[in-house]
XYZ file of N, CA and C in Angstrom:
603
model
N 24.099 20.225 -43.651
C 23.348 21.312 -44.294
C 22.876 22.276 -43.210
N 23.809 23.109 -42.765
C 23.539 23.943 -41.611
C 22.491 25.009 -41.813
N 22.159 25.321 -43.088
C 21.177 26.379 -43.343
C 19.764 25.826 -43.511
N 19.589 24.543 -43.261
C 18.257 23.952 -43.434
C 17.294 24.512 -42.390
N 16.128 24.986 -42.827
C 15.221 25.675 -41.921
C 13.838 25.037 -41.831
N 13.627 23.934 -42.523
C 12.295 23.354 -42.611
C 12.105 22.202 -41.624
N 10.951 22.187 -40.972
C 10.522 21.048 -40.165
C 9.726 20.121 -41.079
N 10.040 18.852 -41.071
C 9.354 17.882 -41.930
C 8.551 16.926 -41.067
N 7.254 16.835 -41.316
C 6.439 15.825 -40.644
C 6.153 14.709 -41.644
N 6.169 13.478 -41.157
C 5.950 12.330 -42.029
C 4.815 11.473 -41.484
N 3.682 11.510 -42.156
C 2.622 10.539 -41.915
C 2.936 9.339 -42.797
N 2.560 8.140 -42.366
C 2.963 6.980 -43.164
C 2.071 5.786 -42.938
N 1.867 5.046 -44.015
C 1.258 3.737 -43.911
C 2.294 2.758 -43.388
N 1.815 1.671 -42.810
C 2.714 0.620 -42.348
C 3.483 0.049 -43.534
N 4.801 -0.060 -43.377
C 5.628 -0.639 -44.420
C 6.030 0.311 -45.520
N 5.642 1.582 -45.414
C 6.003 2.558 -46.441
C 7.377 3.171 -46.200
N 7.956 2.899 -45.021
C 9.322 3.346 -44.771
C 9.451 4.659 -44.042
N 8.474 5.013 -43.225
C 8.532 6.289 -42.522
C 9.782 6.478 -41.692
N 10.105 5.489 -40.872
C 11.295 5.610 -40.015
C 12.577 5.629 -40.854
N 12.640 4.781 -41.870
C 13.841 4.725 -42.713
C 14.056 6.033 -43.455
N 12.985 6.565 -44.052
C 13.092 7.830 -44.784
C 13.477 8.963 -43.829
N 12.912 8.959 -42.636
C 13.258 9.991 -41.658
C 14.743 9.938 -41.316
N 15.280 8.718 -41.147
C 16.705 8.573 -40.841
C 17.562 9.046 -42.010
N 17.184 8.705 -43.227
C 17.919 9.163 -44.402
C 17.920 10.689 -44.483
N 16.768 11.298 -44.256
C 16.675 12.758 -44.287
C 17.529 13.378 -43.188
N 17.481 12.767 -42.013
C 18.265 13.271 -40.891
C 19.757 13.273 -41.219
N 20.232 12.190 -41.810
C 21.646 12.088 -42.170
C 22.029 13.092 -43.246
N 21.158 13.275 -44.218
C 21.479 14.157 -45.338
C 21.399 15.637 -44.952
N 20.448 15.966 -44.114
C 20.217 17.363 -43.774
C 20.924 17.811 -42.501
N 21.390 16.834 -41.730
C 22.071 17.182 -40.490
C 21.146 17.721 -39.423
N 19.900 17.220 -39.410
C 18.927 17.635 -38.393
C 18.379 16.383 -37.712
N 17.913 16.493 -36.459
C 17.437 15.306 -35.745
C 16.099 14.787 -36.272
N 15.868 13.504 -36.039
C 14.567 12.926 -36.385
C 13.994 12.247 -35.146
N 12.672 12.266 -35.038
C 11.994 11.734 -33.859
C 10.826 10.859 -34.300
N 10.750 9.685 -33.688
C 9.640 8.766 -33.934
C 9.178 8.250 -32.578
N 9.576 7.050 -32.223
C 9.180 6.500 -30.931
C 9.838 7.240 -29.773
N 10.894 7.999 -30.071
C 11.542 8.796 -29.029
C 10.572 9.783 -28.396
N 9.558 10.189 -29.145
C 8.571 11.135 -28.624
C 7.830 10.535 -27.434
N 7.584 9.227 -27.489
C 6.905 8.557 -26.386
C 7.724 8.671 -25.107
N 9.017 8.397 -25.217
C 9.890 8.470 -24.048
C 9.972 9.893 -23.513
N 10.134 10.863 -24.405
C 10.225 12.258 -23.978
C 8.929 12.721 -23.322
N 7.795 12.317 -23.891
C 6.502 12.708 -23.329
C 6.289 12.078 -21.958
N 6.721 10.822 -21.802
C 6.585 10.147 -20.504
C 7.442 10.849 -19.449
N 8.661 11.200 -19.822
C 9.548 11.875 -18.879
C 8.989 13.240 -18.461
N 8.442 13.968 -19.426
C 7.944 15.316 -19.154
C 6.642 15.296 -18.357
N 5.757 14.354 -18.681
C 4.428 14.336 -18.072
C 4.348 13.506 -16.796
N 5.301 12.576 -16.637
C 5.241 11.666 -15.500
C 4.335 10.479 -15.729
N 3.734 10.390 -16.923
C 2.881 9.246 -17.261
C 3.747 8.065 -17.695
N 3.299 6.836 -17.432
C 4.044 5.661 -17.892
C 4.097 5.619 -19.424
N 5.171 5.065 -19.967
C 5.284 4.972 -21.420
C 4.134 4.163 -22.022
N 3.679 3.144 -21.305
C 2.579 2.342 -21.821
C 1.311 3.179 -21.968
N 1.102 4.116 -21.051
C -0.053 5.007 -21.144
C 0.104 5.966 -22.308
N 1.334 6.442 -22.531
C 1.580 7.355 -23.636
C 1.274 6.671 -24.961
N 1.614 5.383 -25.048
C 1.313 4.662 -26.296
C -0.185 4.609 -26.531
N -0.948 4.456 -25.455
C -2.385 4.608 -25.510
C -3.143 3.499 -26.205
N -4.444 3.430 -25.962
C -5.303 2.476 -26.654
C -5.553 2.918 -28.087
N -6.147 2.055 -28.877
C -6.372 2.373 -30.279
C -7.583 3.270 -30.479
N -8.514 3.240 -29.558
C -9.737 4.016 -29.729
C -9.774 5.176 -28.746
N -10.411 6.271 -29.139
C -10.512 7.437 -28.276
C -11.945 7.842 -28.043
N -12.119 8.953 -27.357
C -13.457 9.411 -26.988
C -14.037 10.387 -27.993
N -13.231 10.775 -29.003
C -13.757 11.653 -30.039
C -13.500 13.121 -29.798
N -12.751 13.480 -28.772
C -12.439 14.893 -28.532
C -11.274 15.328 -29.406
N -11.176 16.628 -29.666
C -10.063 17.178 -30.410
C -9.168 17.948 -29.455
N -8.026 18.376 -29.963
C -7.099 19.132 -29.124
C -7.754 20.363 -28.512
N -8.624 21.028 -29.268
C -9.259 22.241 -28.753
C -10.043 21.966 -27.475
N -10.678 20.799 -27.413
C -11.521 20.498 -26.255
C -10.703 20.296 -24.986
N -9.414 20.002 -25.146
C -8.585 19.749 -23.970
C -8.355 21.014 -23.147
N -8.526 22.180 -23.775
C -8.238 23.431 -23.091
C -9.506 24.106 -22.563
N -10.619 23.427 -22.699
C -11.880 23.968 -22.200
C -12.192 23.379 -20.830
N -12.818 24.148 -19.952
C -13.099 23.677 -18.581
C -14.264 22.700 -18.527
N -14.006 21.449 -18.912
C -15.086 20.451 -18.929
C -14.749 19.255 -18.055
N -13.989 19.457 -17.031
C -13.664 18.357 -16.142
C -12.322 17.746 -16.478
N -11.922 16.759 -15.703
C -10.599 16.160 -15.879
C -10.487 15.386 -17.187
N -9.278 15.336 -17.730
C -9.011 14.591 -18.953
C -8.840 13.112 -18.645
N -9.166 12.289 -19.609
C -8.886 10.860 -19.471
C -7.387 10.638 -19.594
N -6.918 9.458 -19.200
C -5.501 9.130 -19.332
C -5.088 9.154 -20.799
N -5.992 8.751 -21.673
C -5.698 8.752 -23.100
C -5.496 10.173 -23.602
N -6.378 11.089 -23.189
C -6.232 12.488 -23.582
C -4.938 13.074 -23.043
N -4.617 12.755 -21.802
C -3.372 13.246 -21.214
C -2.172 12.744 -22.004
N -2.231 11.493 -22.435
C -1.127 10.906 -23.188
C -0.931 11.623 -24.522
N -2.017 11.875 -25.228
C -1.906 12.546 -26.524
C -1.460 13.990 -26.342
N -1.983 14.669 -25.323
C -1.584 16.051 -25.075
C -0.105 16.122 -24.712
N 0.390 15.145 -23.952
C 1.810 15.120 -23.600
C 2.665 15.009 -24.860
N 2.252 14.155 -25.800
C 2.994 14.032 -27.050
C 2.910 15.313 -27.871
N 1.733 15.941 -27.896
C 1.584 17.189 -28.640
C 2.497 18.265 -28.079
N 2.604 18.334 -26.766
C 3.472 19.339 -26.148
C 4.934 19.093 -26.507
N 5.341 17.826 -26.532
C 6.715 17.495 -26.913
C 6.968 17.869 -28.372
N 6.019 17.573 -29.244
C 6.176 17.897 -30.662
C 6.334 19.402 -30.857
N 5.537 20.190 -30.173
C 5.672 21.650 -30.260
C 7.032 22.102 -29.747
N 7.481 21.505 -28.660
C 8.775 21.872 -28.074
C 9.913 21.540 -29.040
N 9.868 20.364 -29.647
C 10.905 19.977 -30.598
C 10.934 20.932 -31.787
N 9.755 21.333 -32.257
C 9.685 22.270 -33.383
C 10.264 23.633 -33.006
N 10.033 24.059 -31.767
C 10.572 25.337 -31.306
C 12.088 25.306 -31.224
N 12.650 24.123 -30.994
C 14.103 24.002 -30.847
C 14.831 24.093 -32.180
N 14.118 23.912 -33.288
C 14.754 24.049 -34.589
C 14.310 22.997 -35.576
N 14.843 23.057 -36.797
C 14.464 22.106 -37.839
C 14.663 20.659 -37.392
N 13.716 19.801 -37.749
C 13.788 18.393 -37.387
C 12.807 17.630 -38.254
N 12.830 16.315 -38.117
C 11.877 15.448 -38.802
C 11.071 14.722 -37.733
N 9.750 14.773 -37.842
C 8.876 14.140 -36.864
C 7.977 13.135 -37.584
N 8.019 11.897 -37.120
C 7.270 10.820 -37.764
C 5.971 10.561 -36.999
N 4.849 10.626 -37.718
C 3.558 10.238 -37.162
C 3.017 11.152 -36.081
N 2.083 10.599 -35.282
C 1.487 11.246 -34.121
C 0.776 12.560 -34.438
N 0.259 12.659 -35.675
C -0.516 13.840 -36.044
C 0.281 15.120 -36.016
N 1.595 15.040 -36.225
C 2.439 16.241 -36.136
C 2.030 17.297 -37.150
N 1.537 16.869 -38.316
C 1.093 17.851 -39.311
C -0.029 18.719 -38.755
N -0.938 18.119 -37.994
C -2.045 18.859 -37.393
C -1.565 19.712 -36.220
N -0.730 19.142 -35.390
C -0.258 19.839 -34.202
C 0.539 21.090 -34.570
N 1.270 21.012 -35.686
C 2.112 22.143 -36.109
C 1.487 22.914 -37.270
N 0.185 22.806 -37.431
C -0.482 23.356 -38.606
C -0.376 24.870 -38.731
N -0.093 25.592 -37.665
C -0.021 27.059 -37.724
C 1.379 27.565 -38.068
N 2.328 26.667 -38.263
C 3.692 27.070 -38.578
C 3.919 27.039 -40.088
N 4.490 28.111 -40.620
C 4.753 28.194 -42.056
C 5.975 27.382 -42.467
N 6.861 27.103 -41.499
C 8.122 26.430 -41.814
C 8.009 24.908 -41.762
N 6.811 24.382 -41.883
C 6.583 22.938 -41.794
C 6.203 22.384 -43.164
N 6.837 21.283 -43.540
C 6.489 20.549 -44.746
C 5.862 19.228 -44.331
N 4.627 18.991 -44.744
C 3.903 17.786 -44.365
C 3.929 16.763 -45.501
N 4.445 15.571 -45.184
C 4.595 14.507 -46.173
C 3.799 13.286 -45.716
N 3.193 12.594 -46.668
C 2.539 11.321 -46.368
C 3.120 10.260 -47.282
N 3.609 9.170 -46.679
C 4.189 8.065 -47.419
C 3.232 6.884 -47.455
N 3.085 6.287 -48.629
C 2.299 5.063 -48.744
C 3.063 4.090 -49.643
N 2.574 2.879 -49.736
C 3.278 1.858 -50.511
C 2.285 0.858 -51.071
N 2.739 0.114 -52.071
C 1.915 -0.951 -52.639
C 1.712 -2.052 -51.602
N 0.566 -2.697 -51.662
C 0.241 -3.723 -50.676
C 1.284 -4.835 -50.629
N 1.796 -5.228 -51.776
C 2.785 -6.305 -51.818
C 4.033 -5.934 -51.029
N 4.449 -4.690 -51.119
C 5.640 -4.254 -50.393
C 5.369 -4.161 -48.897
N 4.156 -3.768 -48.532
C 3.800 -3.698 -47.113
C 3.789 -5.098 -46.495
N 3.246 -6.063 -47.238
C 3.239 -7.445 -46.754
C 4.658 -7.998 -46.659
N 5.475 -7.678 -47.654
C 6.857 -8.158 -47.643
C 7.621 -7.594 -46.454
N 7.351 -6.337 -46.111
C 8.019 -5.727 -44.963
C 7.669 -6.470 -43.675
N 6.391 -6.779 -43.504
C 5.952 -7.497 -42.303
C 6.563 -8.890 -42.242
N 6.621 -9.564 -43.379
C 7.179 -10.917 -43.399
C 8.685 -10.905 -43.145
N 9.382 -9.920 -43.729
C 10.834 -9.835 -43.544
C 11.191 -9.410 -42.123
N 10.402 -8.496 -41.562
C 10.728 -7.941 -40.248
C 10.353 -8.883 -39.116
N 9.190 -9.518 -39.222
C 8.664 -10.318 -38.117
C 8.574 -11.812 -38.422
N 8.912 -12.200 -39.634
C 8.797 -13.608 -39.998
C 7.357 -14.053 -40.136
N 6.458 -13.112 -40.423
C 5.034 -13.437 -40.560
C 4.783 -14.323 -41.773
N 3.782 -15.197 -41.635
C 3.238 -15.865 -42.808
C 2.368 -14.848 -43.551
N 2.054 -15.088 -44.818
C 1.292 -14.094 -45.591
C 0.013 -13.627 -44.903
N -0.750 -14.558 -44.324
C -2.008 -14.151 -43.670
C -1.735 -13.343 -42.398
N -0.652 -13.670 -41.700
C -0.283 -12.902 -40.509
C 0.179 -11.501 -40.900
N 0.930 -11.426 -41.977
C 1.402 -10.125 -42.458
C 0.224 -9.238 -42.854
N -0.749 -9.816 -43.537
C -1.923 -9.047 -43.952
C -2.672 -8.520 -42.747
N -2.799 -9.344 -41.722
C -3.481 -8.906 -40.505
C -2.697 -7.795 -39.813
N -1.377 -7.918 -39.760
C -0.552 -6.898 -39.120
C -0.699 -5.551 -39.839
N -0.643 -5.595 -41.164
C -0.781 -4.366 -41.955
C -2.120 -3.703 -41.673
N -3.187 -4.498 -41.681
C -4.525 -3.955 -41.432
C -4.615 -3.328 -40.040
N -4.102 -4.025 -39.045
C -4.224 -3.563 -37.666
C -3.428 -2.285 -37.413
N -2.199 -2.253 -37.916
C -1.368 -1.060 -37.676
C -1.942 0.145 -38.409
N -2.330 -0.036 -39.658
C -2.900 1.088 -40.399
C -4.219 1.545 -39.779
N -5.031 0.601 -39.308
C -6.293 0.966 -38.655
C -6.033 1.744 -37.377
N -5.008 1.352 -36.637
C -4.650 2.052 -35.409
C -4.216 3.479 -35.706
N -3.390 3.651 -36.716
C -2.930 4.995 -37.082
C -4.077 5.859 -37.585
N -4.959 5.248 -38.361
C -6.119 5.985 -38.864
C -7.012 6.431 -37.711
N -7.233 5.532 -36.744
C -8.067 5.850 -35.588
C -7.453 6.974 -34.762
N -6.155 6.876 -34.521
C -5.456 7.898 -33.738
C -5.575 9.260 -34.422
N -5.331 9.283 -35.723
C -5.359 10.557 -36.453
C -6.757 11.160 -36.451
N -7.754 10.326 -36.660
C -9.128 10.834 -36.657
C -9.527 11.325 -35.276
N -9.095 10.627 -34.245
C -9.381 11.038 -32.874
C -8.775 12.402 -32.577
N -7.560 12.603 -33.066
C -6.854 13.850 -32.821
C -7.428 15.006 -33.623
N -7.777 14.763 -34.877
C -8.075 15.848 -35.807
C -9.526 15.900 -36.283
N -10.241 14.788 -36.124
C -11.582 14.625 -36.712
C -11.519 14.706 -38.234
N -10.370 14.415 -38.803
C -10.167 14.436 -40.250
C -9.714 13.056 -40.713
N -9.673 12.872 -42.022
C -9.320 11.583 -42.597
C -7.812 11.447 -42.723
N -7.279 10.400 -42.146
C -5.864 10.080 -42.247
C -5.506 9.763 -43.695
N -4.429 10.350 -44.197
C -4.004 10.099 -45.563
C -4.705 10.936 -46.611
N -5.576 11.863 -46.200
C -6.258 12.743 -47.150
C -5.219 13.596 -47.874
N -5.156 13.487 -49.192
C -4.120 14.175 -49.970
C -4.099 15.676 -49.713
N -5.238 16.263 -49.457
C -5.315 17.710 -49.291
C -4.691 18.194 -47.989
N -4.390 17.275 -47.082
C -3.830 17.666 -45.788
C -2.295 17.682 -45.807
N -1.702 17.283 -46.923
C -0.244 17.175 -47.000
C 0.274 17.962 -48.198
N 1.499 18.460 -48.081
C 2.118 19.133 -49.212
C 2.555 18.121 -50.265
N 2.986 16.942 -49.798
C 3.514 15.924 -50.706
C 3.068 14.545 -50.239
N 2.399 13.807 -51.120
C 2.057 12.406 -50.867
C 2.859 11.558 -51.837
N 3.507 10.523 -51.318
C 4.513 9.828 -52.107
C 4.412 8.321 -51.938
N 4.351 7.602 -53.062
C 4.391 6.138 -53.060
C 5.861 5.719 -53.105
N 6.330 5.082 -52.044
C 7.745 4.702 -51.994
C 8.044 3.407 -52.744
N 7.031 2.677 -53.162
C 7.269 1.389 -53.825
C 8.058 1.523 -55.132
N 7.694 2.442 -56.046
C 8.407 2.489 -57.323
C 9.824 3.053 -57.221
N 10.109 3.861 -56.207
C 11.394 4.566 -56.173
C 12.256 4.195 -54.975
N 11.709 3.458 -54.021
C 12.478 3.060 -52.858
C 12.607 4.175 -51.822
N 13.173 3.830 -50.673
C 13.302 4.787 -49.574
C 14.307 5.888 -49.896
N 15.425 5.509 -50.531
C 16.429 6.502 -50.920
C 15.828 7.511 -51.893
N 15.112 7.005 -52.883
C 14.473 7.891 -53.841
C 13.436 8.787 -53.187
N 12.711 8.221 -52.225
C 11.723 9.023 -51.504
C 12.371 10.168 -50.757
N 13.479 9.888 -50.081
C 14.191 10.941 -49.356
C 14.684 12.014 -50.320
N 15.199 11.596 -51.492
C 15.675 12.558 -52.490
C 14.557 13.496 -52.931
N 13.389 12.932 -53.217
C 12.270 13.740 -53.694
C 11.787 14.717 -52.623
N 11.772 14.271 -51.376
C 11.330 15.156 -50.292
C 12.267 16.345 -50.157
N 13.570 16.107 -50.242
C 14.534 17.207 -50.159
C 14.336 18.176 -51.320
N 14.176 17.642 -52.529
C 13.980 18.504 -53.688
C 12.705 19.331 -53.549
N 11.633 18.682 -53.140
C 10.364 19.387 -52.976
C 10.491 20.485 -51.926
N 11.124 20.165 -50.811
C 11.274 21.139 -49.731
C 12.065 22.357 -50.198
N 13.112 22.132 -50.979
C 13.911 23.247 -51.488
C 13.097 24.135 -52.421
N 12.332 23.519 -53.310
C 11.500 24.285 -54.237
C 10.434 25.085 -53.481
N 9.846 24.464 -52.460
C 8.815 25.146 -51.679
C 9.416 26.325 -50.916
N 10.570 26.112 -50.315
C 11.227 27.188 -49.573
C 11.532 28.360 -50.492
N 12.023 28.072 -51.705
C 12.366 29.137 -52.652
C 11.114 29.914 -53.065
N 10.024 29.195 -53.302
C 8.783 29.861 -53.730
C 8.207 30.741 -52.631
N 8.302 30.248 -51.377
C 7.746 31.001 -50.243
C 8.728 32.033 -49.696
N 9.972 31.958 -50.132
C 10.972 32.891 -49.622
C 11.383 32.615 -48.197
N 11.343 31.331 -47.794
C 11.695 30.979 -46.413
C 13.201 30.816 -46.247
């Protein structure tokens, strides 16, 4: 689909299929998708170790705006997030793509050509994903789901000072449990086309 012009950001709960849906969209639209690759690209560009780019779960409460003010040196955590933000902006400048997580909806908030999607799923499906992927027992799966979602929520709040998963921050919020990952990708493409037509993009 060589005429595709939309950048798609995907926020996601653990087990909702963010990476899978991104890959499906990438194949259907003929545009690249980025998830953990952003960590590697940010490490290469910034010179920071990949482990630092992954960062701790908790932050100091600063927002992106504060990073550009003359208030002394940034922490390693701030440097790591800023490195990822710079990569996300660079990828968006290079053309249409799909970016999973890392507050991309916030980082690219001034661009009109961005469609922000949030994926969530029923708890049973999230637990099943953890058990199938890692061989977790039910209690281990529940703990994994809680920890990963808490980490993503903390990261997003640290970056934006806003609530992760807030419906008003996304163009489309979608439960992948009733329709599956394929169905989710189909709906995102349809929504993006309708939005582009309405906006004249």
